[in-house]
Short mmCIF file of C-alpha atoms and ligand atoms in Angstrom, two decimals:
data_model
loop_
_atom_site.label_atom_id
_atom_site.label_comp_id
_atom_site.label_asym_id
_atom_site.label_seq_id
_atom_site.Cartn_x
_atom_site.Cartn_y
_atom_site.Cartn_z
CA UNK A 1 85.04 70.24 95.12
CA UNK A 2 85.18 73.59 97.06
CA UNK A 3 82.61 76.11 96.92
CA UNK A 4 83.40 79.69 96.66
CA UNK A 5 80.98 81.55 98.34
CA UNK A 6 82.79 85.05 97.90
CA UNK A 7 83.14 85.87 93.96
CA UNK A 8 86.83 85.49 92.61
CA UNK A 9 89.22 87.93 91.17
CA UNK A 10 92.14 87.65 89.43
CA UNK A 11 95.75 88.30 91.05
CA UNK A 12 97.51 90.36 88.84
CA UNK A 13 97.30 90.50 84.81
CA UNK A 14 96.19 87.63 83.94
CA UNK A 15 96.90 85.52 87.44
CA UNK A 16 95.22 83.01 89.52
CA UNK A 17 91.64 83.35 90.61
CA UNK A 18 91.45 84.76 94.27
CA UNK A 19 88.34 85.51 96.89
CA UNK A 20 87.21 89.00 96.33
CA UNK A 21 88.19 89.85 100.08
CA UNK A 22 91.20 88.75 101.93
CA UNK A 23 91.41 88.37 105.46
CA UNK A 24 94.18 90.71 107.62
CA UNK A 25 95.51 88.28 110.47
CA UNK A 26 97.59 91.65 112.05
CA UNK A 27 95.58 91.87 114.76
CA UNK A 28 95.99 88.26 115.88
CA UNK A 29 99.20 88.86 117.24
CA UNK A 30 99.55 92.68 118.30
CA UNK A 31 98.53 96.28 118.17
CA UNK A 32 94.89 95.77 118.48
CA UNK A 33 94.67 94.52 122.44
CA UNK A 34 94.58 91.13 123.72
CA UNK A 35 93.68 88.32 121.67
CA UNK A 36 91.75 85.14 122.21
CA UNK A 37 94.20 82.51 120.23
CA UNK A 38 91.70 79.70 119.92
CA UNK A 39 88.70 82.05 118.13
CA UNK A 40 91.92 83.81 115.80
CA UNK A 41 92.57 79.92 114.72
CA UNK A 42 89.17 79.23 114.33
CA UNK A 43 88.50 82.67 112.07
CA UNK A 44 90.98 81.40 109.88
CA UNK A 45 89.36 78.08 108.91
CA UNK A 46 85.91 79.74 108.67
CA UNK A 47 87.45 82.43 106.33
CA UNK A 48 88.70 79.38 103.94
CA UNK A 49 84.93 77.78 104.32
CA UNK A 50 83.85 81.44 103.24
CA UNK A 51 86.15 81.86 100.12
CA UNK A 52 88.88 83.55 101.39
CA UNK A 53 92.01 82.60 100.07
CA UNK A 54 94.27 85.38 100.32
CA UNK A 55 95.64 85.47 104.21
CA UNK A 56 97.83 88.47 105.07
CA UNK A 57 100.63 88.51 107.68
CA UNK A 58 103.92 90.21 107.75
CA UNK A 59 107.05 89.53 109.10
CA UNK A 60 106.64 92.43 112.00
CA UNK A 61 103.40 91.57 113.10
CA UNK A 62 104.28 90.53 116.43
CA UNK A 63 107.72 90.87 115.32
CA UNK A 64 107.09 87.13 114.15
CA UNK A 65 104.62 85.56 115.71
CA UNK A 66 101.78 86.25 113.51
CA UNK A 67 103.79 84.29 110.66
CA UNK A 68 104.20 81.66 113.36
CA UNK A 69 100.94 81.65 114.53
CA UNK A 70 99.41 81.06 110.76
CA UNK A 71 101.83 78.86 109.48
CA UNK A 72 100.48 75.69 110.66
CA UNK A 73 97.17 76.88 109.26
CA UNK A 74 98.87 77.43 105.93
CA UNK A 75 100.61 74.41 106.03
CA UNK A 76 97.13 72.28 105.91
CA UNK A 77 95.70 73.94 103.56
CA UNK A 78 98.74 74.89 101.36
CA UNK A 79 96.56 74.28 98.22
CA UNK A 80 93.78 76.80 99.21
CA UNK A 81 95.45 79.52 100.76
CA UNK A 82 97.34 82.23 98.76
CA UNK A 83 99.87 83.10 101.40
CA UNK A 84 100.86 87.11 101.56
CA UNK A 85 103.58 88.24 103.75
CA UNK A 86 105.71 91.38 103.94
CA UNK A 87 109.62 92.98 104.53
CA UNK A 88 110.88 96.00 105.23
CA UNK A 89 110.34 97.04 108.86
CA UNK A 90 113.28 95.93 110.48
CA UNK A 91 112.41 95.56 114.72
CA UNK A 92 115.28 94.69 117.62
CA UNK A 93 114.51 92.48 120.16
CA UNK A 94 116.65 94.88 122.60
CA UNK A 95 114.66 98.06 121.67
CA UNK A 96 110.60 97.50 121.00
CA UNK A 97 110.04 101.29 119.48
CA UNK A 98 113.34 100.72 117.24
CA UNK A 99 112.12 100.88 113.57
CA UNK A 100 114.05 100.91 110.15
CA UNK A 101 113.12 100.78 106.60
CA UNK A 102 115.42 98.32 104.92
CA UNK A 103 114.74 97.64 100.92
CA UNK A 104 118.64 96.92 100.57
CA UNK A 105 118.99 93.55 98.64
CA UNK A 106 120.61 92.42 101.52
CA UNK A 107 118.59 92.45 103.80
CA UNK A 108 115.87 91.15 101.38
CA UNK A 109 117.42 88.27 101.05
CA UNK A 110 117.98 87.44 104.75
CA UNK A 111 114.15 88.19 105.23
CA UNK A 112 112.79 86.17 102.99
CA UNK A 113 115.03 83.34 104.50
CA UNK A 114 113.57 84.39 108.21
CA UNK A 115 109.79 84.26 106.76
CA UNK A 116 109.97 81.29 104.83
CA UNK A 117 111.68 79.27 108.07
CA UNK A 118 108.72 81.07 110.85
CA UNK A 119 105.79 80.00 108.58
CA UNK A 120 107.55 76.77 107.81
CA UNK A 121 106.82 76.83 103.90
CA UNK A 122 108.83 76.38 100.78
CA UNK A 123 107.03 79.01 99.29
CA UNK A 124 105.30 82.42 99.53
CA UNK A 125 102.96 83.22 97.56
CA UNK A 126 102.59 87.24 97.30
CA UNK A 127 105.91 89.01 98.85
CA UNK A 128 105.73 92.57 99.33
CA UNK A 129 107.81 94.94 100.48
CA UNK A 130 105.73 97.05 103.35
CA UNK A 131 108.08 100.07 103.08
CA UNK A 132 110.42 101.95 100.37
CA UNK A 133 113.30 103.59 101.13
CA UNK A 134 113.91 106.06 98.63
CA UNK A 135 117.43 106.15 99.56
CA UNK A 136 117.56 102.55 97.75
CA UNK A 137 117.16 102.51 94.14
CA UNK A 138 113.31 100.97 93.61
CA UNK A 139 115.32 98.97 90.63
CA UNK A 140 118.16 96.83 93.37
CA UNK A 141 115.12 96.21 95.83
CA UNK A 142 112.72 94.72 92.99
CA UNK A 143 115.61 93.60 91.38
CA UNK A 144 116.33 91.08 94.37
CA UNK A 145 112.80 90.95 94.67
CA UNK A 146 112.71 89.39 91.49
CA UNK A 147 115.82 86.78 92.24
CA UNK A 148 113.56 85.49 95.03
CA UNK A 149 111.12 84.59 92.05
CA UNK A 150 113.24 82.79 90.11
CA UNK A 151 114.76 80.76 92.92
CA UNK A 152 111.70 79.39 93.81
CA UNK A 153 111.08 81.27 97.23
CA UNK A 154 108.11 83.78 96.08
CA UNK A 155 105.64 83.43 93.65
CA UNK A 156 104.04 86.87 92.96
CA UNK A 157 105.72 90.79 93.88
CA UNK A 158 103.95 93.10 95.58
CA UNK A 159 104.29 96.40 96.99
CA UNK A 160 102.93 98.44 100.08
CA UNK A 161 102.26 102.23 100.08
CA UNK A 162 103.96 103.25 96.81
CA UNK A 163 103.25 106.11 94.56
CA UNK A 164 101.72 105.10 91.49
CA UNK A 165 105.05 106.84 89.72
CA UNK A 166 107.04 104.14 91.96
CA UNK A 167 104.67 101.46 90.97
CA UNK A 168 105.68 101.91 87.24
CA UNK A 169 109.00 102.19 87.69
CA UNK A 170 108.55 98.89 89.62
CA UNK A 171 106.72 96.83 86.95
CA UNK A 172 109.12 97.56 84.62
CA UNK A 173 111.76 95.66 86.36
CA UNK A 174 109.42 92.95 87.01
CA UNK A 175 105.66 92.51 86.91
CA UNK A 176 103.82 93.15 90.29
CA UNK A 177 100.61 91.16 91.05
CA UNK A 178 99.34 93.36 94.14
CA UNK A 179 99.75 96.85 95.58
CA UNK A 180 98.31 96.66 98.67
CA UNK A 181 97.95 100.53 100.61
CA UNK A 182 95.31 102.33 103.22
CA UNK A 183 92.10 102.53 101.26
CA UNK A 184 88.60 103.45 102.89
CA UNK A 185 85.69 105.78 103.28
CA UNK A 186 88.39 107.62 105.86
CA UNK A 187 91.48 107.48 103.66
CA UNK A 188 91.51 107.78 100.30
CA UNK A 189 94.66 109.54 99.02
CA UNK A 190 95.48 106.52 97.13
CA UNK A 191 92.81 107.84 94.68
CA UNK A 192 95.46 110.57 93.37
CA UNK A 193 98.57 108.27 91.85
CA UNK A 194 98.45 104.54 93.10
CA UNK A 195 95.02 103.59 92.11
CA UNK A 196 95.04 104.99 88.38
CA UNK A 197 98.54 103.59 87.79
CA UNK A 198 97.45 99.97 89.40
CA UNK A 199 94.29 100.30 87.45
CA UNK A 200 96.53 100.92 84.39
CA UNK A 201 98.99 98.21 84.68
CA UNK A 202 96.64 95.44 85.74
CA UNK A 203 97.80 95.26 89.68
CA UNK A 204 95.03 94.12 92.09
CA UNK A 205 94.91 96.35 94.72
CA UNK A 206 94.85 95.23 98.06
CA UNK A 207 92.75 97.78 100.63
CA UNK A 208 94.26 97.64 104.22
CA UNK A 209 92.56 98.89 106.95
CA UNK A 210 89.35 98.90 104.89
CA UNK A 211 87.38 99.39 107.91
CA UNK A 212 89.32 102.70 109.39
CA UNK A 213 91.11 100.04 112.24
CA UNK A 214 87.58 99.57 113.36
CA UNK A 215 86.59 102.94 113.98
CA UNK A 216 84.08 103.15 110.66
CA UNK A 217 82.61 100.07 112.38
CA UNK A 218 81.59 102.39 115.36
CA UNK A 219 83.22 99.55 117.38
CA UNK A 220 85.17 102.62 119.44
CA UNK A 221 84.74 106.35 118.82
CA UNK A 222 87.87 107.58 121.07
CA UNK A 223 91.23 105.87 121.54
CA UNK A 224 90.85 106.72 125.52
CA UNK A 225 88.52 103.72 125.57
CA UNK A 226 91.22 101.00 123.87
CA UNK A 227 93.29 98.76 126.24
CA UNK A 228 96.80 99.63 127.22
CA UNK A 229 99.12 98.66 124.68
CA UNK A 230 96.43 99.21 121.97
CA UNK A 231 98.36 100.73 118.98
CA UNK A 232 95.43 103.02 118.29
CA UNK A 233 95.49 104.82 121.72
CA UNK A 234 97.92 107.16 119.75
CA UNK A 235 96.39 107.20 115.90
CA UNK A 236 95.97 111.23 115.06
CA UNK A 237 92.34 110.36 113.85
CA UNK A 238 91.00 108.68 117.17
CA UNK A 239 92.78 111.08 119.93
CA UNK A 240 91.52 114.49 121.33
CA UNK A 241 89.74 116.40 119.78
CA UNK A 242 89.95 114.74 116.82
CA UNK A 243 87.80 111.75 117.74
CA UNK A 244 84.63 113.12 118.51
CA UNK A 245 84.86 115.46 114.86
CA UNK A 246 85.47 112.18 113.20
CA UNK A 247 83.09 110.18 115.14
CA UNK A 248 80.40 112.62 113.88
CA UNK A 249 81.71 111.68 110.24
CA UNK A 250 80.61 107.87 110.53
CA UNK A 251 76.90 108.65 110.93
CA UNK A 252 76.05 108.55 107.33
CA UNK A 253 77.44 105.19 107.40
CA UNK A 254 75.29 104.02 110.47
CA UNK A 255 72.14 105.89 108.57
CA UNK A 256 72.86 103.98 105.66
CA UNK A 257 73.42 100.45 107.43
CA UNK A 258 70.56 101.34 109.76
CA UNK A 259 68.21 101.57 106.74
CA UNK A 260 69.55 98.74 104.55
CA UNK A 261 69.14 96.18 107.59
CA UNK A 262 73.50 96.09 106.51
CA UNK A 263 76.32 96.82 109.42
CA UNK A 264 78.45 99.44 109.05
CA UNK A 265 81.28 97.43 108.34
CA UNK A 266 79.08 95.99 105.89
CA UNK A 267 79.03 99.38 104.21
CA UNK A 268 82.26 100.14 104.87
CA UNK A 269 83.55 97.74 102.90
CA UNK A 270 80.68 97.70 100.10
CA UNK A 271 82.22 101.33 99.49
CA UNK A 272 85.54 100.05 98.79
CA UNK A 273 84.35 97.44 96.05
CA UNK A 274 81.99 100.01 94.40
CA UNK A 275 84.95 102.35 94.46
CA UNK A 276 87.37 100.50 92.94
CA UNK A 277 84.41 99.52 90.19
CA UNK A 278 84.58 103.43 89.60
CA UNK A 279 88.20 103.34 88.55
CA UNK A 280 88.29 100.09 86.74
CA UNK A 281 90.16 98.19 89.07
CA UNK A 282 90.58 95.10 90.70
CA UNK A 283 90.44 94.83 94.68
CA UNK A 284 90.75 92.50 97.32
CA UNK A 285 90.13 94.52 100.76
CA UNK A 286 91.97 92.36 103.51
CA UNK A 287 89.63 93.39 106.71
CA UNK A 288 91.22 92.22 109.67
CA UNK A 289 88.99 90.14 112.28
CA UNK A 290 89.84 87.83 114.97
CA UNK A 291 86.11 86.69 114.91
CA UNK A 292 84.46 84.03 113.33
CA UNK A 293 81.01 86.47 113.52
CA UNK A 294 83.00 89.50 112.01
CA UNK A 295 84.13 87.05 109.36
CA UNK A 296 80.87 86.06 108.37
CA UNK A 297 79.58 89.89 108.30
CA UNK A 298 82.77 90.93 106.56
CA UNK A 299 82.45 88.33 104.05
CA UNK A 300 78.56 89.12 103.14
CA UNK A 301 79.44 92.82 102.49
CA UNK A 302 81.37 91.44 98.80
CA UNK A 303 78.34 91.51 97.17
CA UNK A 304 76.69 94.26 98.49
CA UNK A 305 75.77 96.78 96.36
CA UNK A 306 75.13 100.93 97.73
CA UNK A 307 72.77 103.16 95.70
CA UNK A 308 74.22 106.08 93.83
CA UNK A 309 72.61 108.39 96.65
CA UNK A 310 73.64 106.24 99.54
CA UNK A 311 77.62 106.38 97.70
CA UNK A 312 76.53 110.41 97.14
CA UNK A 313 76.21 110.55 101.01
CA UNK A 314 79.59 108.89 101.83
CA UNK A 315 81.39 110.64 99.11
CA UNK A 316 82.35 114.12 100.74
CA UNK A 317 83.77 112.37 104.54
CA UNK A 318 87.27 111.72 103.81
CA UNK A 319 87.70 115.44 102.90
CA UNK A 320 86.40 116.02 106.51
CA UNK A 321 88.58 113.88 108.49
CA UNK A 322 90.71 115.47 110.99
CA UNK A 323 93.96 114.16 111.70
CA UNK A 324 96.73 111.92 109.56
CA UNK A 325 96.25 108.12 108.67
CA UNK A 326 99.39 107.88 110.83
CA UNK A 327 101.49 109.66 113.78
CA UNK A 328 104.52 109.69 111.50
CA UNK A 329 103.67 109.99 107.84
CA UNK A 330 107.02 110.08 106.15
CA UNK A 331 107.11 106.30 105.44
CA UNK A 332 103.62 107.08 103.55
CA UNK A 333 103.25 106.63 99.46
CA UNK A 334 101.31 110.23 100.35
CA UNK A 335 104.73 112.20 101.66
CA UNK A 336 106.48 111.09 98.32
CA UNK A 337 103.81 112.63 95.96
N1 NAP B 401 100.94 97.16 104.43
C1 NAP B 401 100.14 97.75 105.69
O1 NAP B 401 101.24 98.83 106.03
C2 NAP B 401 99.17 97.81 106.56
C3 NAP B 401 98.66 98.30 107.55
C4 NAP B 401 97.89 97.88 108.50
C5 NAP B 401 97.39 96.90 108.11
N2 NAP B 401 97.80 96.23 107.39
C6 NAP B 401 97.20 94.66 106.83
O2 NAP B 401 95.86 95.05 106.86
C7 NAP B 401 94.79 94.38 107.55
C8 NAP B 401 93.69 95.09 107.66
O3 NAP B 401 93.98 95.99 108.27
P1 NAP B 401 93.71 96.49 110.11
O4 NAP B 401 93.32 95.07 110.58
O5 NAP B 401 94.22 97.39 110.66
O6 NAP B 401 92.63 97.43 110.01
P2 NAP B 401 90.46 96.88 109.53
O7 NAP B 401 90.60 95.96 108.78
O8 NAP B 401 90.33 98.42 108.87
O9 NAP B 401 89.75 97.15 111.29
C9 NAP B 401 90.21 95.88 111.72
C10 NAP B 401 89.43 96.65 113.18
O10 NAP B 401 88.22 96.35 113.08
C11 NAP B 401 87.94 95.37 113.82
N3 NAP B 401 86.20 94.54 112.93
C12 NAP B 401 86.35 93.78 111.80
N4 NAP B 401 85.42 93.38 111.55
C13 NAP B 401 84.09 94.09 111.92
C14 NAP B 401 83.10 94.08 111.81
N5 NAP B 401 82.13 93.76 111.36
N6 NAP B 401 82.35 94.94 113.06
C15 NAP B 401 83.15 95.33 114.11
N7 NAP B 401 84.35 95.68 114.13
C16 NAP B 401 85.30 94.86 113.48
C17 NAP B 401 88.69 94.39 114.52
O11 NAP B 401 88.48 93.66 115.79
P3 NAP B 401 88.41 92.09 115.80
O12 NAP B 401 89.86 91.92 115.38
O13 NAP B 401 88.15 92.09 117.22
O14 NAP B 401 87.08 92.00 114.75
C18 NAP B 401 89.66 94.86 114.16
O15 NAP B 401 89.95 96.01 115.39
C19 NAP B 401 95.80 93.95 108.53
O16 NAP B 401 95.28 92.56 109.24
C20 NAP B 401 96.79 93.74 108.06
O17 NAP B 401 97.03 92.35 107.48
C21 NAP B 401 98.69 96.09 106.53
#
């Protein structure tokens, strides 16, 4: 019988039980510098053994390469893996910098077939709309996604970077199992409308970048120290004067970790779990890692309890962060609130 080391929580209202922490697979193919593929694949196996069930990818990660990378692992463990992928950000091979947000039904229908093919599966467990194009009525997009459920191509629906009002509007068209948006000690704008709406509707919240893309762990303190091609080199919070100011804000995380015999990553993850409890919300953070040692460290954080005094030390941090969480904020939920 499968042994769960991680506690389990429901995916969506009354949904199936999944490990209370998932694994972000994005960095295994793109964005965060060079990857050791063998170690990344070993990390997938280690995650499953640790009780992780939710594995997160998207069609744009590595322009499909990330779906192809995890496909064999998913197929080998099909009944134990909850496979999440996403559509909506169009890329073009001939222009690496091209990005367009696509929410139209025709695009959705072709994107799901392409993802299924790359993954080599018949059904995606959780299919997210990655970004919202306000020019397309939400009912049209979610309606097209609901048809994918009826066709047996998708089991559950999810949204990413939508506001509370948009989540409610979508839910009225079809139940939404999960909302995936950025949420961490540094980035808390989702607590304004998205988090309360998810709590009210029984939508599971899937915080992405819960480690602040690694910055909260202290593994880097400035964009310039990262390798060429690492997308974080252009991140406003890690560049120029912002980097030094924001690195100082990580100090309380480090101090709590040192005092408690934890790592900064564990403190950052424990904060997300406990902050969700304050809102009466089910969360499944998806820290991204390509290394087994970090996977073990991150998994252990799901059961760490921070004290009231420790939470109070972390509380003011997000209000002091300088720089936006994206160089271009126009596609974030915060831009539409
Ligand atoms: N919906 C969206 O728009 C969206 C946007 C961004 C990300 N995501 C998803 O969310 C997942 C997680 O977000 P993320 O990868 O951006 O950021 P994250 O989880 O906050 O941080 C990942 C970074 O932290 C490092 N790391 C992980 N565990 C660590 C530890 N214990 N100690 C020190 N460093 C550690 C990783 O490096 P190593 O890999 O070298 O360990 C990686 O560089 C992604 O993989 C992706 O699936 C979704």
